[in-house]
């Protein structure tokens, strides 16, 4: 033994040097989740930009954000919270637009940059959902699954527009992470994160800010589930104030202040408040309406979360409300329940649109993921959930048929009906209700199978392989759900073929396309007697987005002493005397006037600019200084035709040589008869018969050097509603006479 002990020990074999493959493998294991997050962000953002990068569609709210952004860009520091275009405090999208305006003066490029920002915001939603999953105890790798599912799908469709949905989803995603962090790691830092992310949500989409109140029942539930074993309710309640103050030193006093405010001023201002459109919520709710809203909400959430996670989420949340795996899971269950309750109340009077539901997708997908990565629920509870979801979706997912904008209002139901049921109908016969049940039963079967596999299988490789296959299928589902409504919506709008030259035609009329561009207001839309013609007014925000020189209104009053009540500050205000044509000008006169071509009620001495073929309804005129009226109408009704009792008149203000007035005479298209007309007052008297909706050209000479009144006499026709209309004058032009006229 002694000899053996004296034998020299075998030297240790030196470790083999690490190869490039080893280093790559270690790098992937360490940073792999971050690389997957970056790759998925690129995929979702790229898919959205495929449709939005060159989209020229502009909703009113999109225009508001762009225009406010340009205003802020004038002084980024002092104007951050100035301006009245935004809805309340919502201005985060406008700040993005302001930075786009800093980057380029070209309005079309600005809009493209905002599209990139909002698409990227939707792509980045994967990050806060991943962080939230980590707070629920998921590993760095398993947390990827719910994050990727929640950041895509039919709700991600809204990343193709520059509305506040994607920016709000990103902000509210971080707020969800902060709320879960406050449950798992309470303290000053978590409280500060809740406040900061709440502020971002208010700035992005204030309608989702009330969801922060869900933290109250979640904190109480977490504290209850974390109490010492055997502690009774009375003892827990006595210790609760100190525990809350210790765990949440900032939020607890803040909640106390809100309670005191409620006691002082009443609860109604906190429960209600002014919503968009002036609707005020009260505690009075109609049960039938609330149930109908809830059915639509839950069915669209099920479709928007790829069905399987929603089926799995229900039993997990039900268990978490009563007997959770740990205190944080219990608090999370109460947080999700409170989310649904608060949302249903806050949006009780609001149209059920998917862009409002999008905020609820992430917590439900996270709950579904807990069924797989934590303690799976019993298979029978998943089966019951699947049966309930099948009934709910099959009976509630539909959206009323309508125009292409229903793809914007409800991309979930369109994807479900067009793609899932449409493809299935190629292989199975039956009505859409039957096909919907088949799809939902398949989703329920997948959820049950996953649950049984995780609970009973001892082969980790098999479980992992099946899990990856199911995840891949769900991700394909979500990407298709993003692609389909985006493809249908943008194709139907047909706005992607417009070039910058097509869109910036007003700026071109002002500056000839030169840089730098003239300031806003160099071009103005014509507003007569306080109102822009309705067809033009509806398009002004769109025109302003792509033409930075276009202001808000050039106000002209046909009667002295009737100022424009909505005149913006520093805008020109003009009055024209009917008898003489004399003008009184207050403020700066624009270089270019934008009119509703052929429909305006007054004309000025100007040089017409050739019409943009894409926008024939927009008349562009370069005004000749000094401002001088050439003609003016009166006797028109809001539909632009003359009433049955009073003929339409045109007052002509010729300057210099003898002039001719040309235009169109038209009878209302829905009147019941053709009518004879005669245009009196000129040196010639055009006359004829006008058929409903068929414009007739005319030219009439007027005396030189003095105003002349032309009166369009004729019989009236009857409208379907019993009203009467006489013919009207359109497309008036005053110019030198050429050849014969009459």
JSON list of N, CA and C in Angstrom, two decimals, residues 292-353:
[
{"chain": "A", "resi": 292, "resn": "UNK", "atom": "N", "xyz": [-73.23, 41.66, -24.89]},
{"chain": "A", "resi": 292, "resn": "UNK", "atom": "CA", "xyz": [-72.94, 41.65, -26.33]},
{"chain": "A", "resi": 292, "resn": "UNK", "atom": "C", "xyz": [-71.52, 42.14, -26.60]},
{"chain": "A", "resi": 293, "resn": "UNK", "atom": "N", "xyz": [-71.14, 43.22, -25.93]},
{"chain": "A", "resi": 293, "resn": "UNK", "atom": "CA", "xyz": [-69.78, 43.74, -26.10]},
{"chain": "A", "resi": 293, "resn": "UNK", "atom": "C", "xyz": [-68.73, 42.71, -25.66]},
{"chain": "A", "resi": 294, "resn": "UNK", "atom": "N", "xyz": [-69.01, 42.04, -24.54]},
{"chain": "A", "resi": 294, "resn": "UNK", "atom": "CA", "xyz": [-68.06, 41.08, -24.00]},
{"chain": "A", "resi": 294, "resn": "UNK", "atom": "C", "xyz": [-67.90, 39.89, -24.94]},
{"chain": "A", "resi": 295, "resn": "UNK", "atom": "N", "xyz": [-68.99, 39.42, -25.53]},
{"chain": "A", "resi": 295, "resn": "UNK", "atom": "CA", "xyz": [-68.90, 38.31, -26.47]},
{"chain": "A", "resi": 295, "resn": "UNK", "atom": "C", "xyz": [-68.02, 38.66, -27.66]},
{"chain": "A", "resi": 296, "resn": "UNK", "atom": "N", "xyz": [-68.25, 39.85, -28.23]},
{"chain": "A", "resi": 296, "resn": "UNK", "atom": "CA", "xyz": [-67.43, 40.27, -29.36]},
{"chain": "A", "resi": 296, "resn": "UNK", "atom": "C", "xyz": [-65.97, 40.41, -28.93]},
{"chain": "A", "resi": 297, "resn": "UNK", "atom": "N", "xyz": [-65.75, 41.03, -27.78]},
{"chain": "A", "resi": 297, "resn": "UNK", "atom": "CA", "xyz": [-64.39, 41.23, -27.28]},
{"chain": "A", "resi": 297, "resn": "UNK", "atom": "C", "xyz": [-63.66, 39.90, -27.12]},
{"chain": "A", "resi": 298, "resn": "UNK", "atom": "N", "xyz": [-64.27, 38.95, -26.42]},
{"chain": "A", "resi": 298, "resn": "UNK", "atom": "CA", "xyz": [-63.58, 37.69, -26.14]},
{"chain": "A", "resi": 298, "resn": "UNK", "atom": "C", "xyz": [-63.40, 36.85, -27.40]},
{"chain": "A", "resi": 299, "resn": "UNK", "atom": "N", "xyz": [-64.39, 36.84, -28.29]},
{"chain": "A", "resi": 299, "resn": "UNK", "atom": "CA", "xyz": [-64.25, 36.05, -29.51]},
{"chain": "A", "resi": 299, "resn": "UNK", "atom": "C", "xyz": [-63.14, 36.60, -30.39]},
{"chain": "A", "resi": 300, "resn": "UNK", "atom": "N", "xyz": [-63.03, 37.92, -30.50]},
{"chain": "A", "resi": 300, "resn": "UNK", "atom": "CA", "xyz": [-61.97, 38.50, -31.32]},
{"chain": "A", "resi": 300, "resn": "UNK", "atom": "C", "xyz": [-60.61, 38.34, -30.65]},
{"chain": "A", "resi": 301, "resn": "UNK", "atom": "N", "xyz": [-60.58, 38.37, -29.32]},
{"chain": "A", "resi": 301, "resn": "UNK", "atom": "CA", "xyz": [-59.32, 38.11, -28.64]},
{"chain": "A", "resi": 301, "resn": "UNK", "atom": "C", "xyz": [-58.86, 36.68, -28.86]},
{"chain": "A", "resi": 302, "resn": "UNK", "atom": "N", "xyz": [-59.80, 35.73, -28.87]},
{"chain": "A", "resi": 302, "resn": "UNK", "atom": "CA", "xyz": [-59.43, 34.34, -29.12]},
{"chain": "A", "resi": 302, "resn": "UNK", "atom": "C", "xyz": [-58.81, 34.19, -30.49]},
{"chain": "A", "resi": 303, "resn": "UNK", "atom": "N", "xyz": [-59.43, 34.78, -31.52]},
{"chain": "A", "resi": 303, "resn": "UNK", "atom": "CA", "xyz": [-58.89, 34.69, -32.87]},
{"chain": "A", "resi": 303, "resn": "UNK", "atom": "C", "xyz": [-57.55, 35.43, -32.96]},
{"chain": "A", "resi": 304, "resn": "UNK", "atom": "N", "xyz": [-57.48, 36.60, -32.36]},
{"chain": "A", "resi": 304, "resn": "UNK", "atom": "CA", "xyz": [-56.27, 37.41, -32.45]},
{"chain": "A", "resi": 304, "resn": "UNK", "atom": "C", "xyz": [-55.09, 36.86, -31.70]},
{"chain": "A", "resi": 305, "resn": "UNK", "atom": "N", "xyz": [-55.33, 35.92, -30.78]},
{"chain": "A", "resi": 305, "resn": "UNK", "atom": "CA", "xyz": [-54.23, 35.28, -30.04]},
{"chain": "A", "resi": 305, "resn": "UNK", "atom": "C", "xyz": [-53.96, 33.87, -30.52]},
{"chain": "A", "resi": 306, "resn": "UNK", "atom": "N", "xyz": [-54.42, 33.53, -31.72]},
{"chain": "A", "resi": 306, "resn": "UNK", "atom": "CA", "xyz": [-54.16, 32.24, -32.37]},
{"chain": "A", "resi": 306, "resn": "UNK", "atom": "C", "xyz": [-54.90, 31.07, -31.71]},
{"chain": "A", "resi": 307, "resn": "UNK", "atom": "N", "xyz": [-56.01, 31.32, -31.05]},
{"chain": "A", "resi": 307, "resn": "UNK", "atom": "CA", "xyz": [-56.95, 30.32, -30.55]},
{"chain": "A", "resi": 307, "resn": "UNK", "atom": "C", "xyz": [-56.37, 29.44, -29.45]},
{"chain": "A", "resi": 308, "resn": "UNK", "atom": "N", "xyz": [-55.31, 28.70, -29.72]},
{"chain": "A", "resi": 308, "resn": "UNK", "atom": "CA", "xyz": [-54.78, 27.74, -28.75]},
{"chain": "A", "resi": 308, "resn": "UNK", "atom": "C", "xyz": [-54.34, 28.42, -27.45]},
{"chain": "A", "resi": 309, "resn": "UNK", "atom": "N", "xyz": [-53.55, 29.50, -27.48]},
{"chain": "A", "resi": 309, "resn": "UNK", "atom": "CA", "xyz": [-53.20, 30.15, -26.21]},
{"chain": "A", "resi": 309, "resn": "UNK", "atom": "C", "xyz": [-54.41, 30.64, -25.43]},
{"chain": "A", "resi": 310, "resn": "UNK", "atom": "N", "xyz": [-55.45, 31.08, -26.12]},
{"chain": "A", "resi": 310, "resn": "UNK", "atom": "CA", "xyz": [-56.65, 31.56, -25.43]},
{"chain": "A", "resi": 310, "resn": "UNK", "atom": "C", "xyz": [-57.34, 30.40, -24.72]},
{"chain": "A", "resi": 311, "resn": "UNK", "atom": "N", "xyz": [-57.45, 29.25, -25.40]},
{"chain": "A", "resi": 311, "resn": "UNK", "atom": "CA", "xyz": [-58.06, 28.07, -24.76]},
{"chain": "A", "resi": 311, "resn": "UNK", "atom": "C", "xyz": [-57.28, 27.68, -23.52]},
{"chain": "A", "resi": 312, "resn": "UNK", "atom": "N", "xyz": [-55.96, 27.72, -23.58]},
{"chain": "A", "resi": 312, "resn": "UNK", "atom": "CA", "xyz": [-55.13, 27.35, -22.43]},
{"chain": "A", "resi": 312, "resn": "UNK", "atom": "C", "xyz": [-55.18, 28.40, -21.33]},
{"chain": "A", "resi": 313, "resn": "UNK", "atom": "N", "xyz": [-55.41, 29.65, -21.70]},
{"chain": "A", "resi": 313, "resn": "UNK", "atom": "CA", "xyz": [-55.35, 30.72, -20.71]},
{"chain": "A", "resi": 313, "resn": "UNK", "atom": "C", "xyz": [-56.49, 30.64, -19.70]},
{"chain": "A", "resi": 314, "resn": "UNK", "atom": "N", "xyz": [-57.67, 30.24, -20.15]},
{"chain": "A", "resi": 314, "resn": "UNK", "atom": "CA", "xyz": [-58.84, 30.29, -19.26]},
{"chain": "A", "resi": 314, "resn": "UNK", "atom": "C", "xyz": [-58.68, 29.41, -18.03]},
{"chain": "A", "resi": 315, "resn": "UNK", "atom": "N", "xyz": [-58.31, 28.13, -18.15]},
{"chain": "A", "resi": 315, "resn": "UNK", "atom": "CA", "xyz": [-58.14, 27.34, -16.92]},
{"chain": "A", "resi": 315, "resn": "UNK", "atom": "C", "xyz": [-56.98, 27.81, -16.06]},
{"chain": "A", "resi": 316, "resn": "UNK", "atom": "N", "xyz": [-55.93, 28.33, -16.67]},
{"chain": "A", "resi": 316, "resn": "UNK", "atom": "CA", "xyz": [-54.81, 28.85, -15.87]},
{"chain": "A", "resi": 316, "resn": "UNK", "atom": "C", "xyz": [-55.25, 30.04, -15.05]},
{"chain": "A", "resi": 317, "resn": "UNK", "atom": "N", "xyz": [-56.00, 30.95, -15.66]},
{"chain": "A", "resi": 317, "resn": "UNK", "atom": "CA", "xyz": [-56.47, 32.12, -14.93]},
{"chain": "A", "resi": 317, "resn": "UNK", "atom": "C", "xyz": [-57.48, 31.73, -13.86]},
{"chain": "A", "resi": 318, "resn": "UNK", "atom": "N", "xyz": [-58.37, 30.78, -14.19]},
{"chain": "A", "resi": 318, "resn": "UNK", "atom": "CA", "xyz": [-59.35, 30.33, -13.20]},
{"chain": "A", "resi": 318, "resn": "UNK", "atom": "C", "xyz": [-58.65, 29.72, -11.99]},
{"chain": "A", "resi": 319, "resn": "UNK", "atom": "N", "xyz": [-57.61, 28.92, -12.22]},
{"chain": "A", "resi": 319, "resn": "UNK", "atom": "CA", "xyz": [-56.84, 28.35, -11.12]},
{"chain": "A", "resi": 319, "resn": "UNK", "atom": "C", "xyz": [-56.11, 29.43, -10.34]},
{"chain": "A", "resi": 320, "resn": "UNK", "atom": "N", "xyz": [-55.53, 30.39, -11.07]},
{"chain": "A", "resi": 320, "resn": "UNK", "atom": "CA", "xyz": [-54.77, 31.43, -10.40]},
{"chain": "A", "resi": 320, "resn": "UNK", "atom": "C", "xyz": [-55.60, 32.33, -9.52]},
{"chain": "A", "resi": 321, "resn": "UNK", "atom": "N", "xyz": [-56.87, 32.47, -9.82]},
{"chain": "A", "resi": 321, "resn": "UNK", "atom": "CA", "xyz": [-57.73, 33.31, -8.98]},
{"chain": "A", "resi": 321, "resn": "UNK", "atom": "C", "xyz": [-57.93, 32.71, -7.60]},
{"chain": "A", "resi": 322, "resn": "UNK", "atom": "N", "xyz": [-57.83, 31.37, -7.48]},
{"chain": "A", "resi": 322, "resn": "UNK", "atom": "CA", "xyz": [-58.16, 30.71, -6.22]},
{"chain": "A", "resi": 322, "resn": "UNK", "atom": "C", "xyz": [-56.94, 29.98, -5.62]},
{"chain": "A", "resi": 323, "resn": "UNK", "atom": "N", "xyz": [-56.29, 29.13, -6.42]},
{"chain": "A", "resi": 323, "resn": "UNK", "atom": "CA", "xyz": [-55.19, 28.31, -5.91]},
{"chain": "A", "resi": 323, "resn": "UNK", "atom": "C", "xyz": [-54.02, 28.38, -6.88]},
{"chain": "A", "resi": 324, "resn": "UNK", "atom": "N", "xyz": [-53.30, 29.47, -6.91]},
{"chain": "A", "resi": 324, "resn": "UNK", "atom": "CA", "xyz": [-52.21, 29.63, -7.88]},
{"chain": "A", "resi": 324, "resn": "UNK", "atom": "C", "xyz": [-50.99, 28.81, -7.49]},
{"chain": "A", "resi": 325, "resn": "UNK", "atom": "N", "xyz": [-50.11, 28.63, -8.46]},
{"chain": "A", "resi": 325, "resn": "UNK", "atom": "CA", "xyz": [-48.84, 27.95, -8.19]},
{"chain": "A", "resi": 325, "resn": "UNK", "atom": "C", "xyz": [-48.00, 28.74, -7.21]},
{"chain": "A", "resi": 326, "resn": "UNK", "atom": "N", "xyz": [-47.97, 30.06, -7.36]},
{"chain": "A", "resi": 326, "resn": "UNK", "atom": "CA", "xyz": [-47.27, 30.93, -6.43]},
{"chain": "A", "resi": 326, "resn": "UNK", "atom": "C", "xyz": [-48.02, 32.25, -6.34]},
{"chain": "A", "resi": 327, "resn": "UNK", "atom": "N", "xyz": [-47.55, 33.13, -5.47]},
{"chain": "A", "resi": 327, "resn": "UNK", "atom": "CA", "xyz": [-48.27, 34.39, -5.23]},
{"chain": "A", "resi": 327, "resn": "UNK", "atom": "C", "xyz": [-48.30, 35.28, -6.46]},
{"chain": "A", "resi": 328, "resn": "UNK", "atom": "N", "xyz": [-47.22, 35.30, -7.24]},
{"chain": "A", "resi": 328, "resn": "UNK", "atom": "CA", "xyz": [-47.18, 36.16, -8.43]},
{"chain": "A", "resi": 328, "resn": "UNK", "atom": "C", "xyz": [-48.18, 35.67, -9.47]},
{"chain": "A", "resi": 329, "resn": "UNK", "atom": "N", "xyz": [-48.28, 34.35, -9.65]},
{"chain": "A", "resi": 329, "resn": "UNK", "atom": "CA", "xyz": [-49.26, 33.83, -10.60]},
{"chain": "A", "resi": 329, "resn": "UNK", "atom": "C", "xyz": [-50.67, 34.20, -10.17]},
{"chain": "A", "resi": 330, "resn": "UNK", "atom": "N", "xyz": [-50.94, 34.16, -8.86]},
{"chain": "A", "resi": 330, "resn": "UNK", "atom": "CA", "xyz": [-52.24, 34.57, -8.37]},
{"chain": "A", "resi": 330, "resn": "UNK", "atom": "C", "xyz": [-52.51, 36.04, -8.62]},
{"chain": "A", "resi": 331, "resn": "UNK", "atom": "N", "xyz": [-51.51, 36.87, -8.36]},
{"chain": "A", "resi": 331, "resn": "UNK", "atom": "CA", "xyz": [-51.67, 38.29, -8.63]},
{"chain": "A", "resi": 331, "resn": "UNK", "atom": "C", "xyz": [-51.87, 38.57, -10.11]},
{"chain": "A", "resi": 332, "resn": "UNK", "atom": "N", "xyz": [-51.16, 37.80, -10.96]},
{"chain": "A", "resi": 332, "resn": "UNK", "atom": "CA", "xyz": [-51.31, 37.96, -12.40]},
{"chain": "A", "resi": 332, "resn": "UNK", "atom": "C", "xyz": [-52.72, 37.60, -12.84]},
{"chain": "A", "resi": 333, "resn": "UNK", "atom": "N", "xyz": [-53.30, 36.53, -12.30]},
{"chain": "A", "resi": 333, "resn": "UNK", "atom": "CA", "xyz": [-54.66, 36.15, -12.66]},
{"chain": "A", "resi": 333, "resn": "UNK", "atom": "C", "xyz": [-55.65, 37.25, -12.32]},
{"chain": "A", "resi": 334, "resn": "UNK", "atom": "N", "xyz": [-55.50, 37.84, -11.16]},
{"chain": "A", "resi": 334, "resn": "UNK", "atom": "CA", "xyz": [-56.39, 38.94, -10.79]},
{"chain": "A", "resi": 334, "resn": "UNK", "atom": "C", "xyz": [-56.11, 40.18, -11.62]},
{"chain": "A", "resi": 335, "resn": "UNK", "atom": "N", "xyz": [-54.87, 40.37, -12.03]},
{"chain": "A", "resi": 335, "resn": "UNK", "atom": "CA", "xyz": [-54.53, 41.48, -12.90]},
{"chain": "A", "resi": 335, "resn": "UNK", "atom": "C", "xyz": [-55.25, 41.35, -14.25]},
{"chain": "A", "resi": 336, "resn": "UNK", "atom": "N", "xyz": [-55.23, 40.15, -14.84]},
{"chain": "A", "resi": 336, "resn": "UNK", "atom": "CA", "xyz": [-55.88, 39.95, -16.14]},
{"chain": "A", "resi": 336, "resn": "UNK", "atom": "C", "xyz": [-57.39, 40.11, -16.01]},
{"chain": "A", "resi": 337, "resn": "UNK", "atom": "N", "xyz": [-57.97, 39.55, -14.96]},
{"chain": "A", "resi": 337, "resn": "UNK", "atom": "CA", "xyz": [-59.41, 39.72, -14.75]},
{"chain": "A", "resi": 337, "resn": "UNK", "atom": "C", "xyz": [-59.77, 41.19, -14.63]},
{"chain": "A", "resi": 338, "resn": "UNK", "atom": "N", "xyz": [-58.98, 41.93, -13.86]},
{"chain": "A", "resi": 338, "resn": "UNK", "atom": "CA", "xyz": [-59.24, 43.37, -13.71]},
{"chain": "A", "resi": 338, "resn": "UNK", "atom": "C", "xyz": [-59.04, 44.10, -15.03]},
{"chain": "A", "resi": 339, "resn": "UNK", "atom": "N", "xyz": [-58.07, 43.69, -15.82]},
{"chain": "A", "resi": 339, "resn": "UNK", "atom": "CA", "xyz": [-57.88, 44.26, -17.16]},
{"chain": "A", "resi": 339, "resn": "UNK", "atom": "C", "xyz": [-59.18, 44.16, -17.96]},
{"chain": "A", "resi": 340, "resn": "UNK", "atom": "N", "xyz": [-59.76, 42.97, -18.00]},
{"chain": "A", "resi": 340, "resn": "UNK", "atom": "CA", "xyz": [-60.97, 42.74, -18.78]},
{"chain": "A", "resi": 340, "resn": "UNK", "atom": "C", "xyz": [-62.14, 43.57, -18.25]},
{"chain": "A", "resi": 341, "resn": "UNK", "atom": "N", "xyz": [-62.28, 43.63, -16.94]},
{"chain": "A", "resi": 341, "resn": "UNK", "atom": "CA", "xyz": [-63.38, 44.39, -16.34]},
{"chain": "A", "resi": 341, "resn": "UNK", "atom": "C", "xyz": [-63.22, 45.88, -16.62]},
{"chain": "A", "resi": 342, "resn": "UNK", "atom": "N", "xyz": [-62.03, 46.41, -16.39]},
{"chain": "A", "resi": 342, "resn": "UNK", "atom": "CA", "xyz": [-61.79, 47.84, -16.60]},
{"chain": "A", "resi": 342, "resn": "UNK", "atom": "C", "xyz": [-61.96, 48.19, -18.07]},
{"chain": "A", "resi": 343, "resn": "UNK", "atom": "N", "xyz": [-61.44, 47.35, -18.95]},
{"chain": "A", "resi": 343, "resn": "UNK", "atom": "CA", "xyz": [-61.58, 47.63, -20.38]},
{"chain": "A", "resi": 343, "resn": "UNK", "atom": "C", "xyz": [-63.05, 47.63, -20.79]},
{"chain": "A", "resi": 344, "resn": "UNK", "atom": "N", "xyz": [-63.81, 46.63, -20.33]},
{"chain": "A", "resi": 344, "resn": "UNK", "atom": "CA", "xyz": [-65.22, 46.55, -20.69]},
{"chain": "A", "resi": 344, "resn": "UNK", "atom": "C", "xyz": [-65.98, 47.78, -20.23]},
{"chain": "A", "resi": 345, "resn": "UNK", "atom": "N", "xyz": [-65.61, 48.32, -19.08]},
{"chain": "A", "resi": 345, "resn": "UNK", "atom": "CA", "xyz": [-66.26, 49.53, -18.61]},
{"chain": "A", "resi": 345, "resn": "UNK", "atom": "C", "xyz": [-65.81, 50.75, -19.39]},
{"chain": "A", "resi": 346, "resn": "UNK", "atom": "N", "xyz": [-64.50, 50.89, -19.58]},
{"chain": "A", "resi": 346, "resn": "UNK", "atom": "CA", "xyz": [-63.98, 52.10, -20.23]},
{"chain": "A", "resi": 346, "resn": "UNK", "atom": "C", "xyz": [-64.44, 52.21, -21.68]},
{"chain": "A", "resi": 347, "resn": "UNK", "atom": "N", "xyz": [-64.66, 51.08, -22.34]},
{"chain": "A", "resi": 347, "resn": "UNK", "atom": "CA", "xyz": [-65.06, 51.09, -23.75]},
{"chain": "A", "resi": 347, "resn": "UNK", "atom": "C", "xyz": [-66.51, 50.64, -23.93]},
{"chain": "A", "resi": 348, "resn": "UNK", "atom": "N", "xyz": [-67.30, 50.82, -22.89]},
{"chain": "A", "resi": 348, "resn": "UNK", "atom": "CA", "xyz": [-68.69, 50.37, -22.93]},
{"chain": "A", "resi": 348, "resn": "UNK", "atom": "C", "xyz": [-69.47, 51.05, -24.04]},
{"chain": "A", "resi": 349, "resn": "UNK", "atom": "N", "xyz": [-69.27, 52.35, -24.23]},
{"chain": "A", "resi": 349, "resn": "UNK", "atom": "CA", "xyz": [-70.01, 53.10, -25.24]},
{"chain": "A", "resi": 349, "resn": "UNK", "atom": "C", "xyz": [-69.25, 53.23, -26.56]},
{"chain": "A", "resi": 350, "resn": "UNK", "atom": "N", "xyz": [-68.12, 52.57, -26.68]},
{"chain": "A", "resi": 350, "resn": "UNK", "atom": "CA", "xyz": [-67.28, 52.74, -27.86]},
{"chain": "A", "resi": 350, "resn": "UNK", "atom": "C", "xyz": [-67.56, 51.64, -28.86]},
{"chain": "A", "resi": 351, "resn": "UNK", "atom": "N", "xyz": [-67.45, 51.97, -30.15]},
{"chain": "A", "resi": 351, "resn": "UNK", "atom": "CA", "xyz": [-67.61, 50.97, -31.18]},
{"chain": "A", "resi": 351, "resn": "UNK", "atom": "C", "xyz": [-66.59, 49.86, -30.97]},
{"chain": "A", "resi": 352, "resn": "UNK", "atom": "N", "xyz": [-67.04, 48.61, -31.11]},
{"chain": "A", "resi": 352, "resn": "UNK", "atom": "CA", "xyz": [-66.13, 47.48, -30.90]},
{"chain": "A", "resi": 352, "resn": "UNK", "atom": "C", "xyz": [-65.23, 47.31, -32.11]},
{"chain": "A", "resi": 353, "resn": "UNK", "atom": "N", "xyz": [-64.05, 47.86, -32.03]},
{"chain": "A", "resi": 353, "resn": "UNK", "atom": "CA", "xyz": [-63.07, 47.73, -33.10]},
{"chain": "A", "resi": 353, "resn": "UNK", "atom": "C", "xyz": [-61.84, 47.00, -32.56]}
]
